[in-house]
Amino acid sequence: MLSRFVYGNLLWSDDKGQERTIVKNFIPNMDKDHLVMQTGEVLGDDAYILVAEVQRDSDNDQKLSQAFKFENMYLMKVPMKENSDVEVISGGDFESSITFDTKGYEPFVGNWRMDDLIIEDGYEPTHSRNMWVGITDEQELSFIDNEEYSGFPFILSTSKIGDECLIVGYNEVLGLTCTGRLSEYDGEQKLILEVQEKMESIDDPGPSSWKGSFHRVSDEEWATEW
């Protein structure tokens, strides 16, 4: 089964209900309408997985049932051990059908702490200047100590623009989006994160987004603060 029902890690649950992660990020969040796991069967020391490559066909949806157009079927062999590699037996290049840029995403993984809010057009947001952000290799971005956002992770995808890899996140609960990119200032790598908030109101005529600069947190800084 998948950790997020229609996307996420490929999991194996034994007869005692204990789960193991067999393949991390087997189907990324942004590909959940593009790659649909059909079935899986364990034979000996390996699992055999069928995944359909499809395109959404929303014009033919029936109430809660979604319609898809079939494009390809992948048959894969996966060793029954944690963090396995996938062997595609038939169907072609499965990795090429995944739109998430794993290599471009890797530099974002880790904990980041805000250095400062980036002030634009003279408008200063009311958010705290002491934010901590955690980005995991399971494609989630979480605000560690922000009362407004805490506990509601942003599900991340990637967008490649030229030689630069950007992260794009969406928070289903809060209805917020975010974008992030990496830059260098004085030889130090920075995460420039922008959060698109709800539309401005009459009572709050300011911009509907804020942007901040974050530095990567060392183990020593993390241990000192947490």
PDB file of N, CA and C in Angstrom, residues 62-143:
ATOM      1  N   GLN A  62     -17.656  10.730 -12.924  1.00  0.00           N
ATOM      2  CA  GLN A  62     -19.022  10.395 -12.533  1.00  0.00           C
ATOM      3  C   GLN A  62     -19.155  10.582 -11.019  1.00  0.00           C
ATOM      4  N   LYS A  63     -19.769  11.713 -10.615  1.00  0.00           N
ATOM      5  CA  LYS A  63     -19.912  12.046  -9.196  1.00  0.00           C
ATOM      6  C   LYS A  63     -18.550  11.987  -8.513  1.00  0.00           C
ATOM      7  N   LEU A  64     -18.349  11.065  -7.566  1.00  0.00           N
ATOM      8  CA  LEU A  64     -17.071  11.000  -6.863  1.00  0.00           C
ATOM      9  C   LEU A  64     -16.048  10.132  -7.579  1.00  0.00           C
ATOM     10  N   SER A  65     -16.436   9.471  -8.642  1.00  0.00           N
ATOM     11  CA  SER A  65     -15.529   8.583  -9.373  1.00  0.00           C
ATOM     12  C   SER A  65     -14.765   9.383 -10.428  1.00  0.00           C
ATOM     13  N   GLN A  66     -13.431   9.296 -10.366  1.00  0.00           N
ATOM     14  CA  GLN A  66     -12.595  10.019 -11.307  1.00  0.00           C
ATOM     15  C   GLN A  66     -12.320   9.166 -12.548  1.00  0.00           C
ATOM     16  N   ALA A  67     -12.226   9.831 -13.693  1.00  0.00           N
ATOM     17  CA  ALA A  67     -11.950   9.142 -14.951  1.00  0.00           C
ATOM     18  C   ALA A  67     -10.515   9.434 -15.398  1.00  0.00           C
ATOM     19  N   PHE A  68      -9.900   8.434 -16.018  1.00  0.00           N
ATOM     20  CA  PHE A  68      -8.535   8.555 -16.511  1.00  0.00           C
ATOM     21  C   PHE A  68      -8.444   7.973 -17.924  1.00  0.00           C
ATOM     22  N   LYS A  69      -7.449   8.439 -18.664  1.00  0.00           N
ATOM     23  CA  LYS A  69      -7.122   7.846 -19.948  1.00  0.00           C
ATOM     24  C   LYS A  69      -5.830   7.045 -19.788  1.00  0.00           C
ATOM     25  N   PHE A  70      -5.895   5.769 -20.164  1.00  0.00           N
ATOM     26  CA  PHE A  70      -4.750   4.874 -19.973  1.00  0.00           C
ATOM     27  C   PHE A  70      -3.659   5.163 -20.999  1.00  0.00           C
ATOM     28  N   GLU A  71      -2.387   5.181 -20.527  1.00  0.00           N
ATOM     29  CA  GLU A  71      -1.258   5.389 -21.426  1.00  0.00           C
ATOM     30  C   GLU A  71      -0.260   4.248 -21.407  1.00  0.00           C
ATOM     31  N   ASN A  72      -0.001   3.705 -20.220  1.00  0.00           N
ATOM     32  CA  ASN A  72       1.041   2.672 -20.122  1.00  0.00           C
ATOM     33  C   ASN A  72       0.853   1.901 -18.818  1.00  0.00           C
ATOM     34  N   MET A  73       1.457   0.716 -18.760  1.00  0.00           N
ATOM     35  CA  MET A  73       1.421  -0.085 -17.540  1.00  0.00           C
ATOM     36  C   MET A  73       2.840  -0.553 -17.221  1.00  0.00           C
ATOM     37  N   TYR A  74       3.254  -0.315 -15.979  1.00  0.00           N
ATOM     38  CA  TYR A  74       4.578  -0.734 -15.526  1.00  0.00           C
ATOM     39  C   TYR A  74       4.450  -1.940 -14.599  1.00  0.00           C
ATOM     40  N   LEU A  75       5.223  -2.975 -14.881  1.00  0.00           N
ATOM     41  CA  LEU A  75       5.346  -4.116 -13.985  1.00  0.00           C
ATOM     42  C   LEU A  75       6.724  -4.037 -13.344  1.00  0.00           C
ATOM     43  N   MET A  76       6.737  -3.982 -11.996  1.00  0.00           N
ATOM     44  CA  MET A  76       8.000  -3.776 -11.284  1.00  0.00           C
ATOM     45  C   MET A  76       8.239  -4.853 -10.240  1.00  0.00           C
ATOM     46  N   LYS A  77       9.515  -5.144 -10.051  1.00  0.00           N
ATOM     47  CA  LYS A  77       9.942  -6.105  -9.035  1.00  0.00           C
ATOM     48  C   LYS A  77      10.701  -5.345  -7.955  1.00  0.00           C
ATOM     49  N   VAL A  78      10.290  -5.544  -6.698  1.00  0.00           N
ATOM     50  CA  VAL A  78      10.885  -4.803  -5.580  1.00  0.00           C
ATOM     51  C   VAL A  78      11.280  -5.779  -4.481  1.00  0.00           C
ATOM     52  N   PRO A  79      12.560  -5.830  -4.076  1.00  0.00           N
ATOM     53  CA  PRO A  79      12.963  -6.690  -2.965  1.00  0.00           C
ATOM     54  C   PRO A  79      12.228  -6.315  -1.685  1.00  0.00           C
ATOM     55  N   MET A  80      11.870  -7.312  -0.899  1.00  0.00           N
ATOM     56  CA  MET A  80      11.134  -7.080   0.346  1.00  0.00           C
ATOM     57  C   MET A  80      12.082  -6.684   1.476  1.00  0.00           C
ATOM     58  N   LYS A  81      12.670  -5.510   1.339  1.00  0.00           N
ATOM     59  CA  LYS A  81      13.530  -4.962   2.386  1.00  0.00           C
ATOM     60  C   LYS A  81      13.384  -3.447   2.354  1.00  0.00           C
ATOM     61  N   GLU A  82      13.810  -2.805   3.416  1.00  0.00           N
ATOM     62  CA  GLU A  82      13.617  -1.367   3.527  1.00  0.00           C
ATOM     63  C   GLU A  82      14.458  -0.607   2.504  1.00  0.00           C
ATOM     64  N   ASN A  83      13.860   0.464   1.981  1.00  0.00           N
ATOM     65  CA  ASN A  83      14.534   1.377   1.049  1.00  0.00           C
ATOM     66  C   ASN A  83      15.149   0.637  -0.136  1.00  0.00           C
ATOM     67  N   SER A  84      14.323  -0.142  -0.807  1.00  0.00           N
ATOM     68  CA  SER A  84      14.773  -0.948  -1.938  1.00  0.00           C
ATOM     69  C   SER A  84      14.812  -0.139  -3.226  1.00  0.00           C
ATOM     70  N   ASP A  85      15.540  -0.674  -4.199  1.00  0.00           N
ATOM     71  CA  ASP A  85      15.520  -0.143  -5.559  1.00  0.00           C
ATOM     72  C   ASP A  85      14.477  -0.903  -6.358  1.00  0.00           C
ATOM     73  N   VAL A  86      13.903  -0.213  -7.336  1.00  0.00           N
ATOM     74  CA  VAL A  86      12.853  -0.799  -8.161  1.00  0.00           C
ATOM     75  C   VAL A  86      13.440  -1.301  -9.468  1.00  0.00           C
ATOM     76  N   GLU A  87      13.106  -2.539  -9.840  1.00  0.00           N
ATOM     77  CA  GLU A  87      13.490  -3.084 -11.140  1.00  0.00           C
ATOM     78  C   GLU A  87      12.238  -3.142 -12.014  1.00  0.00           C
ATOM     79  N   VAL A  88      12.267  -2.429 -13.145  1.00  0.00           N
ATOM     80  CA  VAL A  88      11.127  -2.421 -14.058  1.00  0.00           C
ATOM     81  C   VAL A  88      11.266  -3.597 -15.015  1.00  0.00           C
ATOM     82  N   ILE A  89      10.327  -4.532 -14.922  1.00  0.00           N
ATOM     83  CA  ILE A  89      10.361  -5.725 -15.765  1.00  0.00           C
ATOM     84  C   ILE A  89       9.783  -5.438 -17.147  1.00  0.00           C
ATOM     85  N   SER A  90       8.709  -4.666 -17.197  1.00  0.00           N
ATOM     86  CA  SER A  90       8.123  -4.288 -18.480  1.00  0.00           C
ATOM     87  C   SER A  90       7.411  -2.955 -18.349  1.00  0.00           C
ATOM     88  N   GLY A  91       7.250  -2.268 -19.477  1.00  0.00           N
ATOM     89  CA  GLY A  91       6.557  -0.988 -19.481  1.00  0.00           C
ATOM     90  C   GLY A  91       7.436   0.187 -19.808  1.00  0.00           C
ATOM     91  N   GLY A  92       8.767  -0.018 -19.796  1.00  0.00           N
ATOM     92  CA  GLY A  92       9.674   1.073 -20.155  1.00  0.00           C
ATOM     93  C   GLY A  92      10.334   1.726 -18.964  1.00  0.00           C
ATOM     94  N   ASP A  93      10.674   3.006 -19.107  1.00  0.00           N
ATOM     95  CA  ASP A  93      11.433   3.750 -18.102  1.00  0.00           C
ATOM     96  C   ASP A  93      10.468   4.410 -17.106  1.00  0.00           C
ATOM     97  N   PHE A  94      10.262   3.774 -15.962  1.00  0.00           N
ATOM     98  CA  PHE A  94       9.347   4.294 -14.950  1.00  0.00           C
ATOM     99  C   PHE A  94       9.839   5.619 -14.379  1.00  0.00           C
ATOM    100  N   GLU A  95      11.155   5.734 -14.166  1.00  0.00           N
ATOM    101  CA  GLU A  95      11.708   6.946 -13.568  1.00  0.00           C
ATOM    102  C   GLU A  95      11.423   8.177 -14.426  1.00  0.00           C
ATOM    103  N   SER A  96      11.424   8.010 -15.738  1.00  0.00           N
ATOM    104  CA  SER A  96      11.199   9.168 -16.613  1.00  0.00           C
ATOM    105  C   SER A  96       9.776   9.688 -16.532  1.00  0.00           C
ATOM    106  N   SER A  97       8.847   8.872 -16.024  1.00  0.00           N
ATOM    107  CA  SER A  97       7.453   9.311 -15.901  1.00  0.00           C
ATOM    108  C   SER A  97       7.217  10.096 -14.621  1.00  0.00           C
ATOM    109  N   ILE A  98       8.186  10.091 -13.702  1.00  0.00           N
ATOM    110  CA  ILE A  98       8.065  10.838 -12.449  1.00  0.00           C
ATOM    111  C   ILE A  98       8.549  12.259 -12.678  1.00  0.00           C
ATOM    112  N   THR A  99       7.705  13.222 -12.393  1.00  0.00           N
ATOM    113  CA  THR A  99       8.031  14.613 -12.684  1.00  0.00           C
ATOM    114  C   THR A  99       8.802  15.287 -11.557  1.00  0.00           C
ATOM    115  N   PHE A 100       8.892  14.648 -10.402  1.00  0.00           N
ATOM    116  CA  PHE A 100       9.605  15.239  -9.266  1.00  0.00           C
ATOM    117  C   PHE A 100      11.112  15.128  -9.493  1.00  0.00           C
ATOM    118  N   ASP A 101      11.814  16.245  -9.386  1.00  0.00           N
ATOM    119  CA  ASP A 101      13.255  16.297  -9.607  1.00  0.00           C
ATOM    120  C   ASP A 101      13.984  15.987  -8.299  1.00  0.00           C
ATOM    121  N   THR A 102      14.308  14.712  -8.102  1.00  0.00           N
ATOM    122  CA  THR A 102      14.916  14.282  -6.836  1.00  0.00           C
ATOM    123  C   THR A 102      16.263  14.946  -6.596  1.00  0.00           C
ATOM    124  N   LYS A 103      17.122  14.950  -7.609  1.00  0.00           N
ATOM    125  CA  LYS A 103      18.465  15.507  -7.435  1.00  0.00           C
ATOM    126  C   LYS A 103      18.407  17.001  -7.157  1.00  0.00           C
ATOM    127  N   GLY A 104      17.519  17.707  -7.861  1.00  0.00           N
ATOM    128  CA  GLY A 104      17.403  19.143  -7.623  1.00  0.00           C
ATOM    129  C   GLY A 104      16.821  19.469  -6.270  1.00  0.00           C
ATOM    130  N   TYR A 105      16.053  18.526  -5.716  1.00  0.00           N
ATOM    131  CA  TYR A 105      15.380  18.738  -4.431  1.00  0.00           C
ATOM    132  C   TYR A 105      16.301  18.493  -3.241  1.00  0.00           C
ATOM    133  N   GLU A 106      17.275  17.609  -3.413  1.00  0.00           N
ATOM    134  CA  GLU A 106      18.112  17.179  -2.288  1.00  0.00           C
ATOM    135  C   GLU A 106      18.750  18.325  -1.495  1.00  0.00           C
ATOM    136  N   PRO A 107      19.245  19.389  -2.142  1.00  0.00           N
ATOM    137  CA  PRO A 107      19.868  20.484  -1.363  1.00  0.00           C
ATOM    138  C   PRO A 107      18.907  21.202  -0.428  1.00  0.00           C
ATOM    139  N   PHE A 108      17.595  21.055  -0.638  1.00  0.00           N
ATOM    140  CA  PHE A 108      16.621  21.725   0.222  1.00  0.00           C
ATOM    141  C   PHE A 108      16.389  20.974   1.538  1.00  0.00           C
ATOM    142  N   VAL A 109      16.723  19.694   1.579  1.00  0.00           N
ATOM    143  CA  VAL A 109      16.405  18.869   2.740  1.00  0.00           C
ATOM    144  C   VAL A 109      17.226  19.311   3.952  1.00  0.00           C
ATOM    145  N   GLY A 110      16.548  19.479   5.089  1.00  0.00           N
ATOM    146  CA  GLY A 110      17.228  19.884   6.315  1.00  0.00           C
ATOM    147  C   GLY A 110      16.384  20.878   7.098  1.00  0.00           C
ATOM    148  N   ASN A 111      16.974  21.426   8.148  1.00  0.00           N
ATOM    149  CA  ASN A 111      16.308  22.433   8.971  1.00  0.00           C
ATOM    150  C   ASN A 111      16.882  23.808   8.656  1.00  0.00           C
ATOM    151  N   TRP A 112      15.994  24.792   8.588  1.00  0.00           N
ATOM    152  CA  TRP A 112      16.378  26.150   8.228  1.00  0.00           C
ATOM    153  C   TRP A 112      15.795  27.133   9.257  1.00  0.00           C
ATOM    154  N   ARG A 113      16.550  28.202   9.521  1.00  0.00           N
ATOM    155  CA  ARG A 113      16.089  29.222  10.468  1.00  0.00           C
ATOM    156  C   ARG A 113      16.097  30.583   9.796  1.00  0.00           C
ATOM    157  N   MET A 114      15.042  31.350  10.041  1.00  0.00           N
ATOM    158  CA  MET A 114      14.933  32.648   9.384  1.00  0.00           C
ATOM    159  C   MET A 114      15.983  33.623   9.903  1.00  0.00           C
ATOM    160  N   ASP A 115      16.632  34.296   8.950  1.00  0.00           N
ATOM    161  CA  ASP A 115      17.524  35.406   9.288  1.00  0.00           C
ATOM    162  C   ASP A 115      16.735  36.705   9.349  1.00  0.00           C
ATOM    163  N   ASP A 116      15.834  36.870   8.382  1.00  0.00           N
ATOM    164  CA  ASP A 116      15.080  38.119   8.340  1.00  0.00           C
ATOM    165  C   ASP A 116      13.937  37.999   7.348  1.00  0.00           C
ATOM    166  N   LEU A 117      12.921  38.792   7.580  1.00  0.00           N
ATOM    167  CA  LEU A 117      11.872  38.957   6.581  1.00  0.00           C
ATOM    168  C   LEU A 117      12.403  39.864   5.479  1.00  0.00           C
ATOM    169  N   ILE A 118      12.022  39.583   4.258  1.00  0.00           N
ATOM    170  CA  ILE A 118      12.433  40.421   3.135  1.00  0.00           C
ATOM    171  C   ILE A 118      11.341  41.458   2.895  1.00  0.00           C
ATOM    172  N   ILE A 119      11.678  42.707   3.122  1.00  0.00           N
ATOM    173  CA  ILE A 119      10.705  43.791   3.017  1.00  0.00           C
ATOM    174  C   ILE A 119      10.661  44.286   1.570  1.00  0.00           C
ATOM    175  N   GLU A 120       9.470  44.333   1.006  1.00  0.00           N
ATOM    176  CA  GLU A 120       9.294  44.800  -0.358  1.00  0.00           C
ATOM    177  C   GLU A 120       8.237  45.908  -0.379  1.00  0.00           C
ATOM    178  N   ASP A 121       8.513  46.935  -1.151  1.00  0.00           N
ATOM    179  CA  ASP A 121       7.571  48.055  -1.322  1.00  0.00           C
ATOM    180  C   ASP A 121       7.216  48.725   0.003  1.00  0.00           C
ATOM    181  N   GLY A 122       8.139  48.654   0.957  1.00  0.00           N
ATOM    182  CA  GLY A 122       7.928  49.341   2.218  1.00  0.00           C
ATOM    183  C   GLY A 122       6.945  48.682   3.155  1.00  0.00           C
ATOM    184  N   TYR A 123       6.392  47.532   2.740  1.00  0.00           N
ATOM    185  CA  TYR A 123       5.409  46.860   3.586  1.00  0.00           C
ATOM    186  C   TYR A 123       6.103  45.800   4.429  1.00  0.00           C
ATOM    187  N   GLU A 124       5.921  45.852   5.747  1.00  0.00           N
ATOM    188  CA  GLU A 124       6.532  44.875   6.644  1.00  0.00           C
ATOM    189  C   GLU A 124       5.459  43.941   7.197  1.00  0.00           C
ATOM    190  N   PRO A 125       5.528  42.652   6.884  1.00  0.00           N
ATOM    191  CA  PRO A 125       4.543  41.695   7.402  1.00  0.00           C
ATOM    192  C   PRO A 125       4.597  41.620   8.925  1.00  0.00           C
ATOM    193  N   THR A 126       3.521  41.128   9.501  1.00  0.00           N
ATOM    194  CA  THR A 126       3.435  41.032  10.956  1.00  0.00           C
ATOM    195  C   THR A 126       3.981  39.714  11.491  1.00  0.00           C
ATOM    196  N   HIS A 127       4.476  38.849  10.614  1.00  0.00           N
ATOM    197  CA  HIS A 127       4.954  37.549  11.058  1.00  0.00           C
ATOM    198  C   HIS A 127       6.231  37.662  11.891  1.00  0.00           C
ATOM    199  N   SER A 128       6.451  36.635  12.709  1.00  0.00           N
ATOM    200  CA  SER A 128       7.642  36.571  13.537  1.00  0.00           C
ATOM    201  C   SER A 128       8.894  36.521  12.673  1.00  0.00           C
ATOM    202  N   ARG A 129       9.985  37.077  13.188  1.00  0.00           N
ATOM    203  CA  ARG A 129      11.269  37.016  12.499  1.00  0.00           C
ATOM    204  C   ARG A 129      12.097  35.819  12.981  1.00  0.00           C
ATOM    205  N   ASN A 130      11.513  34.994  13.805  1.00  0.00           N
ATOM    206  CA  ASN A 130      12.256  33.835  14.316  1.00  0.00           C
ATOM    207  C   ASN A 130      11.501  32.554  13.942  1.00  0.00           C
ATOM    208  N   MET A 131      11.509  32.234  12.669  1.00  0.00           N
ATOM    209  CA  MET A 131      10.831  31.026  12.186  1.00  0.00           C
ATOM    210  C   MET A 131      11.841  29.912  11.936  1.00  0.00           C
ATOM    211  N   TRP A 132      11.391  28.699  12.201  1.00  0.00           N
ATOM    212  CA  TRP A 132      12.165  27.504  11.901  1.00  0.00           C
ATOM    213  C   TRP A 132      11.372  26.651  10.916  1.00  0.00           C
ATOM    214  N   VAL A 133      12.052  26.159   9.893  1.00  0.00           N
ATOM    215  CA  VAL A 133      11.410  25.358   8.855  1.00  0.00           C
ATOM    216  C   VAL A 133      12.153  24.040   8.711  1.00  0.00           C
ATOM    217  N   GLY A 134      11.398  22.946   8.641  1.00  0.00           N
ATOM    218  CA  GLY A 134      11.994  21.628   8.405  1.00  0.00           C
ATOM    219  C   GLY A 134      11.527  21.083   7.070  1.00  0.00           C
ATOM    220  N   ILE A 135      12.465  20.669   6.213  1.00  0.00           N
ATOM    221  CA  ILE A 135      12.149  20.089   4.912  1.00  0.00           C
ATOM    222  C   ILE A 135      12.677  18.665   4.887  1.00  0.00           C
ATOM    223  N   THR A 136      11.779  17.694   4.670  1.00  0.00           N
ATOM    224  CA  THR A 136      12.154  16.287   4.762  1.00  0.00           C
ATOM    225  C   THR A 136      12.344  15.681   3.380  1.00  0.00           C
ATOM    226  N   ASP A 137      13.023  14.534   3.339  1.00  0.00           N
ATOM    227  CA  ASP A 137      13.199  13.834   2.065  1.00  0.00           C
ATOM    228  C   ASP A 137      11.918  13.127   1.638  1.00  0.00           C
ATOM    229  N   GLU A 138      10.858  13.253   2.440  1.00  0.00           N
ATOM    230  CA  GLU A 138       9.545  12.740   2.043  1.00  0.00           C
ATOM    231  C   GLU A 138       8.680  13.855   1.471  1.00  0.00           C
ATOM    232  N   GLN A 139       9.333  14.950   1.068  1.00  0.00           N
ATOM    233  CA  GLN A 139       8.698  16.023   0.305  1.00  0.00           C
ATOM    234  C   GLN A 139       7.665  16.802   1.113  1.00  0.00           C
ATOM    235  N   GLU A 140       8.002  17.076   2.359  1.00  0.00           N
ATOM    236  CA  GLU A 140       7.144  17.902   3.203  1.00  0.00           C
ATOM    237  C   GLU A 140       7.944  19.060   3.791  1.00  0.00           C
ATOM    238  N   LEU A 141       7.307  20.212   3.874  1.00  0.00           N
ATOM    239  CA  LEU A 141       7.887  21.379   4.521  1.00  0.00           C
ATOM    240  C   LEU A 141       6.991  21.736   5.699  1.00  0.00           C
ATOM    241  N   SER A 142       7.586  21.822   6.887  1.00  0.00           N
ATOM    242  CA  SER A 142       6.813  22.123   8.091  1.00  0.00           C
ATOM    243  C   SER A 142       7.412  23.323   8.815  1.00  0.00           C
ATOM    244  N   PHE A 143       6.537  24.173   9.329  1.00  0.00           N
ATOM    245  CA  PHE A 143       6.965  25.264  10.202  1.00  0.00           C
ATOM    246  C   PHE A 143       6.995  24.727  11.623  1.00  0.00           C
TER     247      PHE A 143
END
